[in-house]
Amino acid sequence: MEGTCELCYRENVVLTKHHLLLRAEGGKEEHISYICEACHKHIHTLYTNRELAVGLNTIKDL
Ligand SMILES: [Zn+2]
Ligand SMILES: [Zn+2]
């Protein structure tokens, strides 16, 4: 799937699904964001899943 990354706004990049809130934490469809692989790798390098779930569960917080 290609489109615009919700994080860096690059266009026509391959998008990966990022769960802003894990399913185990009550995450639903609206908690999924589509970001490019570079951003995805980046946020998972910077933050643990716990940190993402607690404080970074909206795209604007990232
Ligand atoms: Zn990106
Ligand atoms: Zn992710």
PDB file of N, CA, C and O and ligand atoms in Angstrom:
ATOM      1  N   MET A   1       0.845  -1.194   0.000  1.00  0.00           N
ATOM      2  CA  MET A   1       0.000   0.000   0.000  1.00  0.00           C
ATOM      3  C   MET A   1       0.878   1.242   0.000  1.00  0.00           C
ATOM      4  O   MET A   1       1.833   1.361   0.769  1.00  0.00           O
ATOM      5  N   GLU A   2       0.540   2.167  -0.888  1.00  0.00           N
ATOM      6  CA  GLU A   2       1.313   3.407  -0.956  1.00  0.00           C
ATOM      7  C   GLU A   2       0.424   4.600  -0.665  1.00  0.00           C
ATOM      8  O   GLU A   2      -0.781   4.572  -0.869  1.00  0.00           O
ATOM      9  N   GLY A   3       1.021   5.658  -0.175  1.00  0.00           N
ATOM     10  CA  GLY A   3       0.253   6.854   0.138  1.00  0.00           C
ATOM     11  C   GLY A   3       1.152   7.874   0.816  1.00  0.00           C
ATOM     12  O   GLY A   3       2.362   7.854   0.645  1.00  0.00           O
ATOM     13  N   THR A   4       0.514   8.756   1.586  1.00  0.00           N
ATOM     14  CA  THR A   4       1.258   9.803   2.265  1.00  0.00           C
ATOM     15  C   THR A   4       1.475   9.413   3.725  1.00  0.00           C
ATOM     16  O   THR A   4       0.539   9.049   4.424  1.00  0.00           O
ATOM     17  N   CYS A   5       2.692   9.511   4.167  1.00  0.00           N
ATOM     18  CA  CYS A   5       3.013   9.193   5.556  1.00  0.00           C
ATOM     19  C   CYS A   5       2.368  10.226   6.476  1.00  0.00           C
ATOM     20  O   CYS A   5       2.456  11.425   6.233  1.00  0.00           O
ATOM     21  N   GLU A   6       1.717   9.748   7.530  1.00  0.00           N
ATOM     22  CA  GLU A   6       1.032  10.660   8.442  1.00  0.00           C
ATOM     23  C   GLU A   6       2.010  11.413   9.344  1.00  0.00           C
ATOM     24  O   GLU A   6       1.639  12.351  10.025  1.00  0.00           O
ATOM     25  N   LEU A   7       3.231  10.965   9.323  1.00  0.00           N
ATOM     26  CA  LEU A   7       4.208  11.567  10.222  1.00  0.00           C
ATOM     27  C   LEU A   7       5.124  12.563   9.511  1.00  0.00           C
ATOM     28  O   LEU A   7       5.286  13.688   9.952  1.00  0.00           O
ATOM     29  N   CYS A   8       5.715  12.134   8.417  1.00  0.00           N
ATOM     30  CA  CYS A   8       6.654  13.035   7.733  1.00  0.00           C
ATOM     31  C   CYS A   8       6.037  13.635   6.474  1.00  0.00           C
ATOM     32  O   CYS A   8       6.641  14.491   5.839  1.00  0.00           O
ATOM     33  N   TYR A   9       4.807  13.191   6.118  1.00  0.00           N
ATOM     34  CA  TYR A   9       4.055  13.731   4.983  1.00  0.00           C
ATOM     35  C   TYR A   9       4.736  13.536   3.636  1.00  0.00           C
ATOM     36  O   TYR A   9       4.455  14.254   2.679  1.00  0.00           O
ATOM     37  N   ARG A  10       5.656  12.589   3.574  1.00  0.00           N
ATOM     38  CA  ARG A  10       6.208  12.268   2.265  1.00  0.00           C
ATOM     39  C   ARG A  10       5.133  11.542   1.474  1.00  0.00           C
ATOM     40  O   ARG A  10       4.397  10.726   2.016  1.00  0.00           O
ATOM     41  N   GLU A  11       5.057  11.852   0.181  1.00  0.00           N
ATOM     42  CA  GLU A  11       4.011  11.259  -0.648  1.00  0.00           C
ATOM     43  C   GLU A  11       4.528  10.071  -1.434  1.00  0.00           C
ATOM     44  O   GLU A  11       5.708   9.967  -1.714  1.00  0.00           O
ATOM     45  N   ASN A  12       3.588   9.189  -1.793  1.00  0.00           N
ATOM     46  CA  ASN A  12       3.902   8.006  -2.590  1.00  0.00           C
ATOM     47  C   ASN A  12       4.995   7.139  -1.982  1.00  0.00           C
ATOM     48  O   ASN A  12       5.908   6.700  -2.658  1.00  0.00           O
ATOM     49  N   VAL A  13       4.905   6.935  -0.689  1.00  0.00           N
ATOM     50  CA  VAL A  13       5.825   6.031  -0.026  1.00  0.00           C
ATOM     51  C   VAL A  13       5.055   4.772   0.374  1.00  0.00           C
ATOM     52  O   VAL A  13       3.830   4.779   0.483  1.00  0.00           O
ATOM     53  N   VAL A  14       5.782   3.694   0.574  1.00  0.00           N
ATOM     54  CA  VAL A  14       5.148   2.470   1.047  1.00  0.00           C
ATOM     55  C   VAL A  14       4.800   2.665   2.512  1.00  0.00           C
ATOM     56  O   VAL A  14       5.644   3.015   3.327  1.00  0.00           O
ATOM     57  N   LEU A  15       3.535   2.439   2.832  1.00  0.00           N
ATOM     58  CA  LEU A  15       3.083   2.679   4.196  1.00  0.00           C
ATOM     59  C   LEU A  15       3.012   1.395   5.008  1.00  0.00           C
ATOM     60  O   LEU A  15       2.679   0.333   4.495  1.00  0.00           O
ATOM     61  N   THR A  16       3.328   1.509   6.260  1.00  0.00           N
ATOM     62  CA  THR A  16       3.170   0.402   7.186  1.00  0.00           C
ATOM     63  C   THR A  16       2.176   0.833   8.256  1.00  0.00           C
ATOM     64  O   THR A  16       2.050   2.011   8.564  1.00  0.00           O
ATOM     65  N   LYS A  17       1.475  -0.144   8.800  1.00  0.00           N
ATOM     66  CA  LYS A  17       0.483   0.136   9.832  1.00  0.00           C
ATOM     67  C   LYS A  17       1.161   0.254  11.183  1.00  0.00           C
ATOM     68  O   LYS A  17       1.879  -0.652  11.593  1.00  0.00           O
ATOM     69  N   HIS A  18       0.921   1.330  11.842  1.00  0.00           N
ATOM     70  CA  HIS A  18       1.397   1.430  13.218  1.00  0.00           C
ATOM     71  C   HIS A  18       0.207   1.510  14.159  1.00  0.00           C
ATOM     72  O   HIS A  18      -0.699   2.313  13.949  1.00  0.00           O
ATOM     73  N   HIS A  19       0.233   0.671  15.178  1.00  0.00           N
ATOM     74  CA  HIS A  19      -0.846   0.700  16.156  1.00  0.00           C
ATOM     75  C   HIS A  19      -0.495   1.693  17.240  1.00  0.00           C
ATOM     76  O   HIS A  19       0.404   1.471  18.035  1.00  0.00           O
ATOM     77  N   LEU A  20      -1.203   2.812  17.259  1.00  0.00           N
ATOM     78  CA  LEU A  20      -0.954   3.824  18.275  1.00  0.00           C
ATOM     79  C   LEU A  20      -1.284   3.277  19.651  1.00  0.00           C
ATOM     80  O   LEU A  20      -0.678   3.624  20.652  1.00  0.00           O
ATOM     81  N   LEU A  21      -2.285   2.431  19.680  1.00  0.00           N
ATOM     82  CA  LEU A  21      -2.639   1.753  20.915  1.00  0.00           C
ATOM     83  C   LEU A  21      -2.717   0.274  20.576  1.00  0.00           C
ATOM     84  O   LEU A  21      -3.422  -0.112  19.654  1.00  0.00           O
ATOM     85  N   LEU A  22      -1.969  -0.535  21.302  1.00  0.00           N
ATOM     86  CA  LEU A  22      -1.982  -1.964  21.025  1.00  0.00           C
ATOM     87  C   LEU A  22      -3.364  -2.545  21.287  1.00  0.00           C
ATOM     88  O   LEU A  22      -4.099  -2.071  22.140  1.00  0.00           O
ATOM     89  N   ARG A  23      -3.691  -3.595  20.537  1.00  0.00           N
ATOM     90  CA  ARG A  23      -4.974  -4.253  20.733  1.00  0.00           C
ATOM     91  C   ARG A  23      -5.177  -4.658  22.192  1.00  0.00           C
ATOM     92  O   ARG A  23      -6.259  -4.530  22.747  1.00  0.00           O
ATOM     93  N   ALA A  24      -4.120  -5.124  22.792  1.00  0.00           N
ATOM     94  CA  ALA A  24      -4.190  -5.559  24.189  1.00  0.00           C
ATOM     95  C   ALA A  24      -4.541  -4.414  25.127  1.00  0.00           C
ATOM     96  O   ALA A  24      -5.051  -4.616  26.219  1.00  0.00           O
ATOM     97  N   GLU A  25      -4.284  -3.204  24.683  1.00  0.00           N
ATOM     98  CA  GLU A  25      -4.551  -2.020  25.506  1.00  0.00           C
ATOM     99  C   GLU A  25      -5.888  -1.386  25.134  1.00  0.00           C
ATOM    100  O   GLU A  25      -6.204  -0.273  25.536  1.00  0.00           O
ATOM    101  N   GLY A  26      -6.634  -2.041  24.317  1.00  0.00           N
ATOM    102  CA  GLY A  26      -7.930  -1.503  23.915  1.00  0.00           C
ATOM    103  C   GLY A  26      -7.893  -0.742  22.602  1.00  0.00           C
ATOM    104  O   GLY A  26      -8.775   0.057  22.317  1.00  0.00           O
ATOM    105  N   GLY A  27      -6.851  -0.966  21.825  1.00  0.00           N
ATOM    106  CA  GLY A  27      -6.711  -0.269  20.557  1.00  0.00           C
ATOM    107  C   GLY A  27      -7.757  -0.706  19.547  1.00  0.00           C
ATOM    108  O   GLY A  27      -8.144  -1.861  19.497  1.00  0.00           O
ATOM    109  N   LYS A  28      -8.244   0.250  18.778  1.00  0.00           N
ATOM    110  CA  LYS A  28      -9.235  -0.042  17.754  1.00  0.00           C
ATOM    111  C   LYS A  28      -8.741   0.498  16.418  1.00  0.00           C
ATOM    112  O   LYS A  28      -7.626   0.991  16.309  1.00  0.00           O
ATOM    113  N   GLU A  29      -9.609   0.386  15.430  1.00  0.00           N
ATOM    114  CA  GLU A  29      -9.232   0.837  14.088  1.00  0.00           C
ATOM    115  C   GLU A  29      -8.747   2.280  14.062  1.00  0.00           C
ATOM    116  O   GLU A  29      -7.824   2.626  13.356  1.00  0.00           O
ATOM    117  N   GLU A  30      -9.388   3.130  14.865  1.00  0.00           N
ATOM    118  CA  GLU A  30      -8.986   4.541  14.816  1.00  0.00           C
ATOM    119  C   GLU A  30      -7.618   4.780  15.443  1.00  0.00           C
ATOM    120  O   GLU A  30      -7.079   5.868  15.331  1.00  0.00           O
ATOM    121  N   HIS A  31      -7.073   3.769  16.062  1.00  0.00           N
ATOM    122  CA  HIS A  31      -5.745   3.916  16.646  1.00  0.00           C
ATOM    123  C   HIS A  31      -4.641   3.442  15.708  1.00  0.00           C
ATOM    124  O   HIS A  31      -3.486   3.395  16.081  1.00  0.00           O
ATOM    125  N   ILE A  32      -5.038   3.080  14.512  1.00  0.00           N
ATOM    126  CA  ILE A  32      -4.038   2.666  13.539  1.00  0.00           C
ATOM    127  C   ILE A  32      -3.668   3.858  12.679  1.00  0.00           C
ATOM    128  O   ILE A  32      -4.527   4.596  12.223  1.00  0.00           O
ATOM    129  N   SER A  33      -2.382   4.064  12.513  1.00  0.00           N
ATOM    130  CA  SER A  33      -1.964   5.123  11.608  1.00  0.00           C
ATOM    131  C   SER A  33      -1.062   4.510  10.544  1.00  0.00           C
ATOM    132  O   SER A  33      -0.472   3.460  10.750  1.00  0.00           O
ATOM    133  N   TYR A  34      -0.999   5.170   9.424  1.00  0.00           N
ATOM    134  CA  TYR A  34      -0.197   4.672   8.325  1.00  0.00           C
ATOM    135  C   TYR A  34       1.007   5.564   8.151  1.00  0.00           C
ATOM    136  O   TYR A  34       0.890   6.743   7.840  1.00  0.00           O
ATOM    137  N   ILE A  35       2.158   4.999   8.397  1.00  0.00           N
ATOM    138  CA  ILE A  35       3.391   5.767   8.298  1.00  0.00           C
ATOM    139  C   ILE A  35       4.407   4.990   7.482  1.00  0.00           C
ATOM    140  O   ILE A  35       4.277   3.777   7.310  1.00  0.00           O
ATOM    141  N   CYS A  36       5.398   5.700   6.974  1.00  0.00           N
ATOM    142  CA  CYS A  36       6.386   5.032   6.134  1.00  0.00           C
ATOM    143  C   CYS A  36       7.333   4.198   6.989  1.00  0.00           C
ATOM    144  O   CYS A  36       7.414   4.356   8.202  1.00  0.00           O
ATOM    145  N   GLU A  37       8.061   3.311   6.338  1.00  0.00           N
ATOM    146  CA  GLU A  37       8.938   2.405   7.070  1.00  0.00           C
ATOM    147  C   GLU A  37      10.001   3.138   7.863  1.00  0.00           C
ATOM    148  O   GLU A  37      10.356   2.746   8.961  1.00  0.00           O
ATOM    149  N   ALA A  38      10.514   4.207   7.303  1.00  0.00           N
ATOM    150  CA  ALA A  38      11.565   4.967   7.979  1.00  0.00           C
ATOM    151  C   ALA A  38      11.053   5.551   9.288  1.00  0.00           C
ATOM    152  O   ALA A  38      11.700   5.437  10.329  1.00  0.00           O
ATOM    153  N   CYS A  39       9.862   6.170   9.247  1.00  0.00           N
ATOM    154  CA  CYS A  39       9.273   6.724  10.462  1.00  0.00           C
ATOM    155  C   CYS A  39       8.946   5.619  11.452  1.00  0.00           C
ATOM    156  O   CYS A  39       9.138   5.767  12.653  1.00  0.00           O
ATOM    157  N   HIS A  40       8.452   4.528  10.932  1.00  0.00           N
ATOM    158  CA  HIS A  40       8.045   3.429  11.788  1.00  0.00           C
ATOM    159  C   HIS A  40       9.225   2.879  12.582  1.00  0.00           C
ATOM    160  O   HIS A  40       9.164   2.697  13.787  1.00  0.00           O
ATOM    161  N   LYS A  41      10.301   2.647  11.862  1.00  0.00           N
ATOM    162  CA  LYS A  41      11.516   2.156  12.491  1.00  0.00           C
ATOM    163  C   LYS A  41      11.980   3.159  13.544  1.00  0.00           C
ATOM    164  O   LYS A  41      12.366   2.802  14.653  1.00  0.00           O
ATOM    165  N   HIS A  42      11.924   4.405  13.152  1.00  0.00           N
ATOM    166  CA  HIS A  42      12.385   5.495  14.003  1.00  0.00           C
ATOM    167  C   HIS A  42      11.638   5.538  15.338  1.00  0.00           C
ATOM    168  O   HIS A  42      12.262   5.578  16.394  1.00  0.00           O
ATOM    169  N   ILE A  43      10.315   5.501  15.304  1.00  0.00           N
ATOM    170  CA  ILE A  43       9.581   5.621  16.563  1.00  0.00           C
ATOM    171  C   ILE A  43       9.759   4.384  17.447  1.00  0.00           C
ATOM    172  O   ILE A  43       9.759   4.499  18.665  1.00  0.00           O
ATOM    173  N   HIS A  44       9.945   3.212  16.820  1.00  0.00           N
ATOM    174  CA  HIS A  44      10.135   2.028  17.640  1.00  0.00           C
ATOM    175  C   HIS A  44      11.558   1.938  18.184  1.00  0.00           C
ATOM    176  O   HIS A  44      11.835   1.199  19.124  1.00  0.00           O
ATOM    177  N   THR A  45      12.459   2.673  17.584  1.00  0.00           N
ATOM    178  CA  THR A  45      13.809   2.751  18.131  1.00  0.00           C
ATOM    179  C   THR A  45      13.810   3.708  19.313  1.00  0.00           C
ATOM    180  O   THR A  45      14.437   3.473  20.333  1.00  0.00           O
ATOM    181  N   LEU A  46      13.052   4.775  19.170  1.00  0.00           N
ATOM    182  CA  LEU A  46      13.007   5.809  20.209  1.00  0.00           C
ATOM    183  C   LEU A  46      12.186   5.409  21.426  1.00  0.00           C
ATOM    184  O   LEU A  46      12.543   5.734  22.556  1.00  0.00           O
ATOM    185  N   TYR A  47      11.067   4.730  21.178  1.00  0.00           N
ATOM    186  CA  TYR A  47      10.143   4.480  22.270  1.00  0.00           C
ATOM    187  C   TYR A  47       9.814   3.005  22.427  1.00  0.00           C
ATOM    188  O   TYR A  47       9.771   2.269  21.459  1.00  0.00           O
ATOM    189  N   THR A  48       9.544   2.623  23.642  1.00  0.00           N
ATOM    190  CA  THR A  48       9.048   1.270  23.888  1.00  0.00           C
ATOM    191  C   THR A  48       7.547   1.266  23.636  1.00  0.00           C
ATOM    192  O   THR A  48       6.908   2.314  23.595  1.00  0.00           O
ATOM    193  N   ASN A  49       6.987   0.069  23.484  1.00  0.00           N
ATOM    194  CA  ASN A  49       5.546  -0.026  23.260  1.00  0.00           C
ATOM    195  C   ASN A  49       4.756   0.601  24.402  1.00  0.00           C
ATOM    196  O   ASN A  49       3.717   1.197  24.207  1.00  0.00           O
ATOM    197  N   ARG A  50       5.281   0.437  25.604  1.00  0.00           N
ATOM    198  CA  ARG A  50       4.610   0.999  26.775  1.00  0.00           C
ATOM    199  C   ARG A  50       4.563   2.526  26.703  1.00  0.00           C
ATOM    200  O   ARG A  50       3.541   3.147  26.894  1.00  0.00           O
ATOM    201  N   GLU A  51       5.682   3.123  26.364  1.00  0.00           N
ATOM    202  CA  GLU A  51       5.735   4.579  26.246  1.00  0.00           C
ATOM    203  C   GLU A  51       4.803   5.068  25.144  1.00  0.00           C
ATOM    204  O   GLU A  51       4.123   6.071  25.293  1.00  0.00           O
ATOM    205  N   LEU A  52       4.771   4.319  24.060  1.00  0.00           N
ATOM    206  CA  LEU A  52       3.884   4.683  22.958  1.00  0.00           C
ATOM    207  C   LEU A  52       2.427   4.611  23.388  1.00  0.00           C
ATOM    208  O   LEU A  52       1.632   5.491  23.082  1.00  0.00           O
ATOM    209  N   ALA A  53       2.094   3.579  24.150  1.00  0.00           N
ATOM    210  CA  ALA A  53       0.708   3.386  24.552  1.00  0.00           C
ATOM    211  C   ALA A  53       0.265   4.433  25.570  1.00  0.00           C
ATOM    212  O   ALA A  53      -0.865   4.914  25.535  1.00  0.00           O
ATOM    213  N   VAL A  54       1.159   4.789  26.463  1.00  0.00           N
ATOM    214  CA  VAL A  54       0.793   5.701  27.537  1.00  0.00           C
ATOM    215  C   VAL A  54       0.762   7.153  27.083  1.00  0.00           C
ATOM    216  O   VAL A  54      -0.209   7.867  27.329  1.00  0.00           O
ATOM    217  N   GLY A  55       1.806   7.580  26.417  1.00  0.00           N
ATOM    218  CA  GLY A  55       1.903   9.008  26.165  1.00  0.00           C
ATOM    219  C   GLY A  55       1.849   9.425  24.711  1.00  0.00           C
ATOM    220  O   GLY A  55       1.743  10.605  24.397  1.00  0.00           O
ATOM    221  N   LEU A  56       1.923   8.465  23.819  1.00  0.00           N
ATOM    222  CA  LEU A  56       2.092   8.837  22.416  1.00  0.00           C
ATOM    223  C   LEU A  56       1.039   8.178  21.542  1.00  0.00           C
ATOM    224  O   LEU A  56       1.311   7.701  20.461  1.00  0.00           O
ATOM    225  N   ASN A  57      -0.188   8.155  22.047  1.00  0.00           N
ATOM    226  CA  ASN A  57      -1.200   7.431  21.285  1.00  0.00           C
ATOM    227  C   ASN A  57      -2.035   8.305  20.361  1.00  0.00           C
ATOM    228  O   ASN A  57      -3.099   7.904  19.909  1.00  0.00           O
ATOM    229  N   THR A  58      -1.561   9.482  20.104  1.00  0.00           N
ATOM    230  CA  THR A  58      -2.139  10.257  19.011  1.00  0.00           C
ATOM    231  C   THR A  58      -1.007  10.662  18.079  1.00  0.00           C
ATOM    232  O   THR A  58       0.130  10.845  18.520  1.00  0.00           O
ATOM    233  N   ILE A  59      -1.311  10.812  16.831  1.00  0.00           N
ATOM    234  CA  ILE A  59      -0.261  11.067  15.834  1.00  0.00           C
ATOM    235  C   ILE A  59       0.422  12.400  16.103  1.00  0.00           C
ATOM    236  O   ILE A  59       1.593  12.576  15.861  1.00  0.00           O
ATOM    237  N   LYS A  60      -0.276  13.356  16.683  1.00  0.00           N
ATOM    238  CA  LYS A  60       0.348  14.661  16.899  1.00  0.00           C
ATOM    239  C   LYS A  60       1.359  14.650  18.043  1.00  0.00           C
ATOM    240  O   LYS A  60       2.190  15.534  18.134  1.00  0.00           O
ATOM    241  N   ASP A  61       1.305  13.637  18.888  1.00  0.00           N
ATOM    242  CA  ASP A  61       2.259  13.540  19.979  1.00  0.00           C
ATOM    243  C   ASP A  61       3.587  12.938  19.545  1.00  0.00           C
ATOM    244  O   ASP A  61       4.568  13.044  20.249  1.00  0.00           O
ATOM    245  N   LEU A  62       3.584  12.316  18.410  1.00  0.00           N
ATOM    246  CA  LEU A  62       4.804  11.655  17.972  1.00  0.00           C
ATOM    247  C   LEU A  62       5.845  12.634  17.457  1.00  0.00           C
ATOM    248  O   LEU A  62       5.520  13.648  16.904  1.00  0.00           O
TER     249      LEU A  62
HETATM  250 ZN    ZN B   1       7.323   8.987   7.311  1.00  0.00          ZN
HETATM  251 ZN    ZN B   2       4.517   0.472  15.020  1.00  0.00          ZN
END
